[in-house]
Amino acid sequence: MPCTLARMAALIAWGLASGAALAQDVVSGGAWLPLPLYQEVMANPVKPAGRPYAGVGSSAGLQAFLANDATALGGPGPVHWVGSDLALTPAQIADYLTVGPGRFDDPAGHGPLVQIPAAYVSVMVSYKGPAGPVTLTTEQLCQLFSGNVDRWSQLGVAVPPGLDAFKLVYRADGSGITDMLTRHLRLACGAASPIAFRAASAFADAFKPGLPPPHFVAAVGESGVAAAMAGNVSAITYLGPAAEFTAGLKPAWLVNGRDGVAYLPTPANVMAAVASDRQAALPAGGVVVRSPSSPGWSAPDNLGNPANWVRIVADPAEGYPIVGSTNFVLSQCYADPAIAVAVRLFLKRFYEDAARVASHQLTPLPAGMRARLLGVFVNGSGNGASLSIGHAAVCGDVAGRG
């Protein structure tokens, strides 16, 4: 049954004021990239007794959340939140809010859906074999991932003869990092690629109805990519920037096809890319339209549309050319108010510690953006205050996720 408004408010106030340990039964998982970071935030300063964040990939994580089925995360039971490098599609959001667990005007529903950015990330094109730096133009990048080249000499890179032929390691599972890469290739390559890339979380989909070329090696998860790279003397891949998975690899310089400058995937170059696209800002409106069937739902500044809180920058005007964000997907309402407390406490710990985020080679959101996300979704202040996790008036009339 829905909790009383007074109990909800009291628990939330107690949890945020006391710094209580995260509830031991919070279930989370999803993207591999932020796994080390999220587990560290959960374990510090007090390690909870429950399940750790489970790395299963962005696609599997989103599927688990949308179905509220933790089987893929080591279940059984509900899924309280997931991490994803994939943004939810407008169709997924509308389905969740109309016929799914978040359907309106249903006392048994879970309440509204929340999707917010956690940090910015680069898709690193990393390699081993060549001793010196490697710079790739847009055309070379397209030829590389289409499978049209399989030797360093074809890219103008000098290596000993025994290292010339390389393997290309790709993600076989549904991956937000793959989606960022293929979304960029779709816009940047055009006629420069012998295959037509499309935004897809499964890399091999680009080659259907055929298969990837024989020098391509499939791997599952960021850890699988790291293991496959370690097993080859000459190889190249794409993966996120977390040091836990990139040890022993070198990042390639990538030429931004729009400004003609070569960039490394540094935090400054990632921020330059995001800043070059005005659409990347958080929604600035004051109106909250909750229903996909209501006028104003699709307006870019509608605070009530989860799609507006995560913007996609597929082909930036400057800066490192392949960037995106890793995101949180969660429910606004939970059946157990202690879960709402735990989720809010986790978000508070996360957004208030930019140094921790940076220590995992992810790029922290700007301070103003982090403050706004905390204000809206944790503290319930300012425009959009009714979007806060566990908001008493919104969540008092629904069962909540549980």
XYZ file of N, CA and C in Angstrom, residues 10-190:
543
model
N 9.191 12.018 6.663
C 10.042 11.822 7.833
C 11.236 10.939 7.518
N 11.011 9.870 6.772
C 12.114 8.967 6.425
C 13.144 9.651 5.546
N 12.660 10.419 4.581
C 13.586 11.110 3.679
C 14.421 12.129 4.452
N 13.768 12.892 5.302
C 14.498 13.881 6.088
C 15.532 13.220 6.981
N 15.143 12.099 7.618
C 16.085 11.386 8.484
C 17.278 10.868 7.699
N 17.011 10.261 6.536
C 18.099 9.653 5.766
C 19.106 10.678 5.291
N 18.631 11.811 4.787
C 19.553 12.805 4.252
C 20.293 13.536 5.369
N 19.641 13.698 6.503
C 20.284 14.414 7.598
C 21.328 13.556 8.292
N 21.048 12.261 8.415
C 21.933 11.407 9.208
C 23.052 10.786 8.409
N 22.947 10.776 7.064
C 23.941 10.075 6.259
C 23.860 8.583 6.472
N 22.645 8.056 6.670
C 22.452 6.641 6.953
C 23.002 5.780 5.835
N 23.406 4.566 6.171
C 23.911 3.635 5.166
C 22.829 3.329 4.155
N 23.243 3.030 2.919
C 22.295 2.682 1.886
C 21.543 1.421 2.300
N 20.240 1.385 1.983
C 19.445 0.221 2.339
C 20.052 -1.029 1.717
N 20.073 -2.100 2.493
C 20.793 -3.279 2.043
C 20.085 -3.997 0.909
N 18.793 -3.710 0.661
C 18.070 -4.420 -0.364
C 17.885 -3.620 -1.643
N 18.610 -2.538 -1.834
C 18.560 -1.808 -3.093
C 19.242 -2.642 -4.170
N 18.549 -2.844 -5.296
C 19.056 -3.674 -6.391
C 19.368 -2.766 -7.577
N 20.584 -2.866 -8.094
C 21.009 -2.005 -9.203
C 21.968 -2.756 -10.107
N 22.167 -2.237 -11.307
C 23.096 -2.841 -12.256
C 22.960 -2.168 -13.604
N 23.630 -2.731 -14.608
C 23.540 -2.171 -15.952
C 24.901 -2.004 -16.590
N 25.189 -0.784 -17.033
C 26.393 -0.498 -17.816
C 27.663 -0.939 -17.102
N 28.596 -1.480 -17.890
C 29.884 -1.893 -17.345
C 30.774 -0.696 -17.010
N 30.747 0.316 -17.852
C 31.687 1.430 -17.738
C 31.750 2.031 -16.337
N 30.612 2.385 -15.709
C 30.697 3.028 -14.390
C 30.721 2.050 -13.232
N 30.786 0.751 -13.485
C 30.702 -0.243 -12.416
C 31.690 0.016 -11.274
N 33.000 0.184 -11.551
C 33.928 0.418 -10.429
C 33.581 1.673 -9.629
N 33.135 2.710 -10.320
C 32.782 3.957 -9.646
C 31.555 3.770 -8.767
N 30.510 3.173 -9.282
C 29.285 3.026 -8.509
C 29.497 2.117 -7.304
N 30.245 1.052 -7.493
C 30.504 0.175 -6.358
C 31.297 0.893 -5.275
N 32.196 1.778 -5.687
C 32.976 2.532 -4.706
C 32.091 3.515 -3.942
N 31.184 4.186 -4.650
C 30.276 5.114 -3.975
C 29.394 4.368 -2.992
N 28.905 3.195 -3.376
C 28.044 2.407 -2.496
C 28.783 1.939 -1.243
N 30.061 1.632 -1.398
C 30.823 1.052 -0.293
C 31.398 2.084 0.654
N 31.298 3.351 0.338
C 31.968 4.367 1.131
C 30.975 5.422 1.570
N 30.902 5.802 2.839
C 31.780 5.355 3.917
C 31.331 4.070 4.605
N 30.091 3.645 4.370
C 29.594 2.445 5.022
C 29.197 1.443 3.948
N 29.755 0.253 4.003
C 29.435 -0.748 2.994
C 28.122 -1.432 3.338
N 27.117 -1.398 2.432
C 25.856 -2.062 2.712
C 26.001 -3.571 2.587
N 25.075 -4.294 3.191
C 25.140 -5.750 3.178
C 24.465 -6.353 1.957
N 23.828 -5.534 1.116
C 23.068 -6.053 -0.006
C 23.917 -6.313 -1.227
N 23.231 -6.548 -2.348
C 23.915 -6.874 -3.592
C 24.668 -5.671 -4.146
N 25.859 -5.882 -4.672
C 26.566 -4.781 -5.325
C 25.961 -4.507 -6.698
N 26.278 -3.361 -7.237
C 25.883 -3.016 -8.607
C 26.387 -4.104 -9.547
N 25.515 -4.615 -10.417
C 25.852 -5.747 -11.288
C 26.112 -5.270 -12.712
N 27.299 -5.527 -13.240
C 27.628 -5.180 -14.613
C 27.064 -6.204 -15.580
N 26.103 -5.784 -16.407
C 25.494 -6.682 -17.397
C 25.375 -6.026 -18.763
N 25.778 -4.763 -18.884
C 25.617 -4.025 -20.126
C 24.393 -3.122 -20.073
N 24.440 -2.043 -20.848
C 23.360 -1.055 -20.813
C 22.034 -1.626 -21.298
N 22.050 -2.371 -22.397
C 20.803 -2.906 -22.945
C 20.125 -3.839 -21.957
N 20.889 -4.769 -21.388
C 20.313 -5.711 -20.426
C 19.830 -4.991 -19.178
N 20.566 -3.959 -18.751
C 20.155 -3.196 -17.584
C 18.836 -2.482 -17.807
N 18.690 -1.826 -18.963
C 17.437 -1.131 -19.261
C 16.277 -2.113 -19.359
N 16.505 -3.247 -20.004
C 15.442 -4.247 -20.103
C 15.009 -4.721 -18.725
N 15.980 -4.928 -17.834
C 15.657 -5.363 -16.484
C 14.833 -4.310 -15.753
N 15.202 -3.038 -15.914
C 14.468 -1.980 -15.234
C 13.052 -1.855 -15.784
N 12.908 -1.810 -17.097
C 11.598 -1.594 -17.702
C 10.626 -2.717 -17.363
N 11.157 -3.933 -17.206
C 10.314 -5.073 -16.832
C 10.245 -5.271 -15.323
N 11.054 -4.518 -14.582
C 11.178 -4.670 -13.122
C 11.467 -6.126 -12.758
N 12.454 -6.686 -13.433
C 12.825 -8.087 -13.232
C 14.339 -8.159 -13.068
N 14.793 -8.505 -11.864
C 16.220 -8.490 -11.558
C 16.937 -9.783 -11.931
N 16.307 -10.663 -12.679
C 16.943 -11.939 -13.024
C 18.305 -11.729 -13.675
N 18.380 -10.814 -14.636
C 19.644 -10.560 -15.332
C 20.695 -9.933 -14.426
N 20.257 -9.354 -13.314
C 21.176 -8.707 -12.377
C 21.543 -9.621 -11.219
N 21.162 -10.876 -11.312
C 21.436 -11.816 -10.241
C 20.252 -12.047 -9.346
N 19.055 -11.580 -9.753
C 17.778 -11.627 -9.070
C 17.573 -12.843 -8.183
N 16.329 -13.113 -7.816
C 15.088 -12.493 -8.301
C 14.755 -11.205 -7.565
N 13.590 -10.633 -7.902
C 13.145 -9.448 -7.209
C 13.033 -8.246 -8.116
N 12.748 -7.089 -7.531
C 12.598 -5.852 -8.305
C 13.950 -5.239 -8.662
N 13.917 -4.286 -9.566
C 15.099 -3.517 -9.951
C 14.840 -2.074 -9.543
N 15.664 -1.532 -8.656
C 15.387 -0.197 -8.129
C 15.977 0.914 -8.995
N 17.159 0.707 -9.530
C 17.728 1.665 -10.484
C 18.789 0.976 -11.319
N 19.068 1.551 -12.491
C 20.122 1.014 -13.342
C 20.993 2.143 -13.864
N 22.221 1.776 -14.230
C 23.111 2.678 -14.928
C 23.104 2.309 -16.397
N 23.122 3.301 -17.263
C 23.070 3.023 -18.699
C 23.813 4.082 -19.489
N 24.646 3.628 -20.421
C 25.263 4.542 -21.375
C 24.353 4.755 -22.581
N 23.244 4.027 -22.619
C 22.204 4.181 -23.631
C 21.114 5.079 -23.075
N 20.685 6.059 -23.837
C 19.517 6.834 -23.441
C 18.261 6.058 -23.807
N 17.260 6.128 -22.953
C 15.975 5.547 -23.300
C 15.410 6.228 -24.540
N 14.766 5.478 -25.406
C 14.140 6.067 -26.583
C 12.805 6.700 -26.183
N 12.321 7.666 -26.961
C 10.996 8.235 -26.673
C 9.916 7.164 -26.623
N 10.032 6.147 -27.480
C 9.028 5.081 -27.490
C 9.075 4.268 -26.196
N 10.277 3.981 -25.685
C 10.390 3.239 -24.422
C 9.786 4.031 -23.270
N 10.042 5.335 -23.251
C 9.504 6.182 -22.183
C 7.980 6.224 -22.251
N 7.438 6.464 -23.458
C 5.985 6.549 -23.602
C 5.315 5.229 -23.226
N 5.914 4.112 -23.628
C 5.349 2.803 -23.312
C 5.337 2.568 -21.801
N 6.424 2.926 -21.132
C 6.517 2.737 -19.684
C 5.439 3.534 -18.957
N 5.166 4.752 -19.446
C 4.254 5.651 -18.755
C 2.786 5.453 -19.133
N 2.524 4.695 -20.188
C 1.141 4.521 -20.624
C 0.611 3.110 -20.413
N 1.431 2.114 -20.719
C 0.969 0.734 -20.545
C 1.901 -0.079 -19.655
N 3.022 0.505 -19.248
C 3.998 -0.192 -18.425
C 3.827 0.097 -16.947
N 4.854 -0.204 -16.155
C 4.760 -0.037 -14.695
C 4.495 1.388 -14.232
N 4.848 2.378 -15.035
C 4.656 3.765 -14.620
C 3.366 4.384 -15.111
N 2.406 3.570 -15.548
C 1.165 4.091 -16.115
C 0.425 5.009 -15.120
N -0.152 6.046 -15.704
C -0.829 7.051 -14.895
C -2.180 6.543 -14.389
N -2.639 7.184 -13.328
C -3.977 6.933 -12.775
C -4.190 5.472 -12.398
N -3.109 4.796 -12.004
C -3.218 3.413 -11.554
C -2.618 3.320 -10.160
N -3.432 3.086 -9.134
C -2.902 3.024 -7.768
C -1.830 1.954 -7.585
N -1.813 0.945 -8.474
C -0.802 -0.112 -8.362
C 0.476 0.226 -9.120
N 0.510 1.391 -9.777
C 1.654 1.757 -10.607
C 2.886 2.134 -9.804
N 4.001 2.261 -10.534
C 5.280 2.586 -9.899
C 5.538 4.071 -9.800
N 4.720 4.878 -10.460
C 4.989 6.305 -10.486
C 5.872 6.680 -11.663
N 6.202 7.953 -11.800
C 6.942 8.438 -12.962
C 8.360 7.866 -13.078
N 8.876 7.964 -14.270
C 10.227 7.511 -14.621
C 11.194 8.683 -14.535
N 12.410 8.416 -14.073
C 13.461 9.438 -13.998
C 14.671 8.959 -14.800
N 15.197 9.834 -15.630
C 16.429 9.563 -16.387
C 17.291 10.815 -16.335
N 18.474 10.701 -15.748
C 19.337 11.870 -15.580
C 20.792 11.488 -15.857
N 21.606 12.431 -16.329
C 23.015 12.129 -16.607
C 23.823 11.983 -15.327
N 24.775 11.062 -15.344
C 25.684 10.886 -14.207
C 27.018 11.568 -14.473
N 27.582 11.342 -15.656
C 28.884 11.908 -16.026
C 29.020 11.830 -17.534
N 29.921 12.628 -18.073
C 30.230 12.556 -19.493
C 31.348 11.538 -19.714
N 31.316 10.910 -20.872
C 32.323 9.894 -21.187
C 32.792 10.063 -22.627
N 33.974 9.557 -22.881
C 34.480 9.469 -24.252
C 34.466 8.009 -24.670
N 34.346 7.772 -25.959
C 34.561 6.440 -26.510
C 35.988 6.423 -27.031
N 36.857 5.754 -26.310
C 38.271 5.730 -26.665
C 38.530 4.666 -27.725
N 39.243 5.043 -28.762
C 39.741 4.071 -29.741
C 41.154 3.736 -29.281
N 41.294 2.571 -28.667
C 42.545 2.208 -27.994
C 43.220 1.050 -28.712
N 44.541 1.008 -28.616
C 45.281 0.040 -29.420
C 46.510 -0.479 -28.694
N 47.068 -1.539 -29.235
C 48.380 -2.035 -28.837
C 49.055 -2.584 -30.086
N 50.350 -2.521 -30.103
C 51.133 -2.917 -31.279
C 52.067 -1.798 -31.697
N 51.540 -0.702 -32.244
C 52.396 0.432 -32.599
C 53.052 1.051 -31.361
N 54.331 1.379 -31.495
C 55.059 1.942 -30.360
C 54.747 3.418 -30.162
N 54.483 4.118 -31.250
C 54.259 5.552 -31.173
C 52.789 5.922 -31.222
N 52.492 7.223 -31.226
C 51.105 7.684 -31.265
C 50.448 7.369 -32.609
N 49.147 7.144 -32.568
C 48.352 6.867 -33.763
C 47.288 7.949 -33.879
N 47.208 8.574 -35.051
C 46.174 9.568 -35.323
C 45.298 9.058 -36.450
N 43.979 9.104 -36.246
C 43.036 8.605 -37.232
C 42.118 9.731 -37.703
N 42.011 9.884 -39.013
C 41.048 10.817 -39.574
C 39.666 10.180 -39.557
N 38.661 10.980 -39.859
C 37.302 10.438 -39.917
C 37.208 9.331 -40.962
N 37.809 9.548 -42.129
C 37.755 8.526 -43.184
C 38.440 7.240 -42.732
N 39.580 7.354 -42.072
C 40.274 6.159 -41.585
C 39.451 5.448 -40.512
N 38.800 6.216 -39.654
C 37.956 5.627 -38.623
C 36.821 4.818 -39.260
N 36.239 5.374 -40.296
C 35.142 4.688 -40.983
C 35.638 3.423 -41.677
N 36.787 3.497 -42.313
C 37.359 2.322 -42.967
C 37.724 1.256 -41.937
N 38.207 1.699 -40.786
C 38.612 0.772 -39.729
C 37.428 -0.040 -39.220
N 36.355 0.655 -38.818
C 35.238 -0.051 -38.194
C 34.309 -0.715 -39.202
N 34.450 -0.400 -40.472
C 33.712 -1.132 -41.489
C 34.413 -2.433 -41.860
N 35.648 -2.604 -41.385
C 36.415 -3.809 -41.689
C 37.166 -3.745 -42.996
N 37.261 -2.554 -43.570
C 37.906 -2.402 -44.879
C 39.426 -2.412 -44.791
N 39.970 -2.247 -43.586
C 41.419 -2.330 -43.391
C 41.689 -3.294 -42.238
N 42.777 -4.031 -42.329
C 43.143 -4.952 -41.259
C 44.636 -4.951 -40.982
N 45.329 -3.912 -41.499
C 46.769 -3.781 -41.286
C 47.105 -2.332 -40.954
N 48.061 -2.166 -40.046
C 48.478 -0.819 -39.677
C 49.035 -0.059 -40.863
N 49.727 -0.748 -41.748
C 50.316 -0.078 -42.910
C 49.248 0.561 -43.789
N 48.030 0.011 -43.780
C 46.939 0.611 -44.554
C 46.464 1.929 -43.941
N 46.827 2.146 -42.696
C 46.476 3.389 -42.010
C 47.663 4.343 -41.931
N 48.760 3.974 -42.580
C 49.946 4.824 -42.560
C 50.728 4.762 -41.278
N 50.551 3.678 -40.502
C 51.233 3.516 -39.222
C 52.348 2.494 -39.381
N 53.578 2.883 -39.026
C 54.734 2.000 -39.177
C 54.865 1.085 -37.956
N 54.936 -0.217 -38.210
C 55.144 -1.222 -37.160
C 56.043 -2.312 -37.726
N 56.678 -3.122 -36.874
C 57.427 -4.273 -37.368
C 56.498 -5.201 -38.157
N 57.017 -5.909 -39.155
C 56.172 -6.764 -40.001
C 55.291 -7.728 -39.219
N 55.792 -8.259 -38.129
C 55.017 -9.216 -37.354
C 53.821 -8.625 -36.631
N 53.760 -7.298 -36.572
C 52.649 -6.630 -35.885
C 51.695 -5.936 -36.837
N 51.983 -6.022 -38.148
C 51.190 -5.235 -39.102
C 49.723 -5.640 -39.107
N 49.433 -6.919 -39.162
C 48.041 -7.384 -39.136
C 47.493 -7.249 -37.717
N 46.305 -6.672 -37.598
C 45.730 -6.483 -36.271
C 44.329 -7.091 -36.187
N 43.908 -7.347 -34.957
C 42.535 -7.735 -34.667
C 41.756 -6.502 -34.228
N 40.468 -6.502 -34.518
C 39.597 -5.441 -34.021
C 38.597 -6.074 -33.054
N 38.657 -5.662 -31.801
C 37.802 -6.227 -30.760
C 36.556 -5.349 -30.610
N 35.379 -5.983 -30.653
C 34.132 -5.236 -30.541
C 33.229 -5.862 -29.480
N 32.278 -5.066 -29.001
C 31.335 -5.532 -27.992
C 30.254 -6.387 -28.650
N 30.086 -7.611 -28.163
C 29.053 -8.504 -28.673
C 27.724 -8.307 -27.959
N 27.764 -7.733 -26.748
C 26.532 -7.499 -25.997
C 25.976 -6.119 -26.308
N 24.732 -5.872 -25.903
C 24.136 -4.559 -26.103
C 24.828 -3.524 -25.244
N 25.387 -2.508 -25.867
C 26.284 -1.585 -25.170
C 25.990 -0.139 -25.533
N 25.943 0.720 -24.507
C 25.804 2.145 -24.762
C 27.037 2.728 -25.421
N 28.213 2.195 -25.100
C 29.442 2.656 -25.742
C 29.389 2.355 -27.234
N 28.876 1.174 -27.602
C 28.691 0.841 -29.015
C 27.712 1.802 -29.672
N 26.630 2.130 -28.965
C 25.645 3.059 -29.512
C 26.267 4.429 -29.774
N 27.095 4.922 -28.848
C 27.762 6.208 -29.055
C 28.655 6.166 -30.287
N 29.398 5.058 -30.439
C 30.294 4.924 -31.580
C 29.512 4.873 -32.887
N 28.537 3.978 -32.982
C 27.820 3.802 -34.249
C 26.963 5.013 -34.585
N 26.465 5.706 -33.558
C 25.694 6.931 -33.810
C 26.594 7.990 -34.450
N 27.835 8.084 -33.947
C 28.782 9.029 -34.538
C 29.152 8.610 -35.968
N 29.439 7.319 -36.154
C 29.825 6.849 -37.486
C 28.702 7.065 -38.495
N 27.470 6.911 -38.066
C 26.339 7.115 -38.982
C 26.336 8.536 -39.533
N 26.625 9.516 -38.669
C 26.617 10.907 -39.104
C 27.901 11.310 -39.810
N 29.039 10.779 -39.358
C 30.332 11.260 -39.846
C 30.814 10.561 -41.110
N 30.424 9.315 -41.317
C 31.054 8.538 -42.387
C 30.467 8.801 -43.765
N 29.180 8.647 -43.914
C 28.582 8.813 -45.231
C 29.223 7.879 -46.240
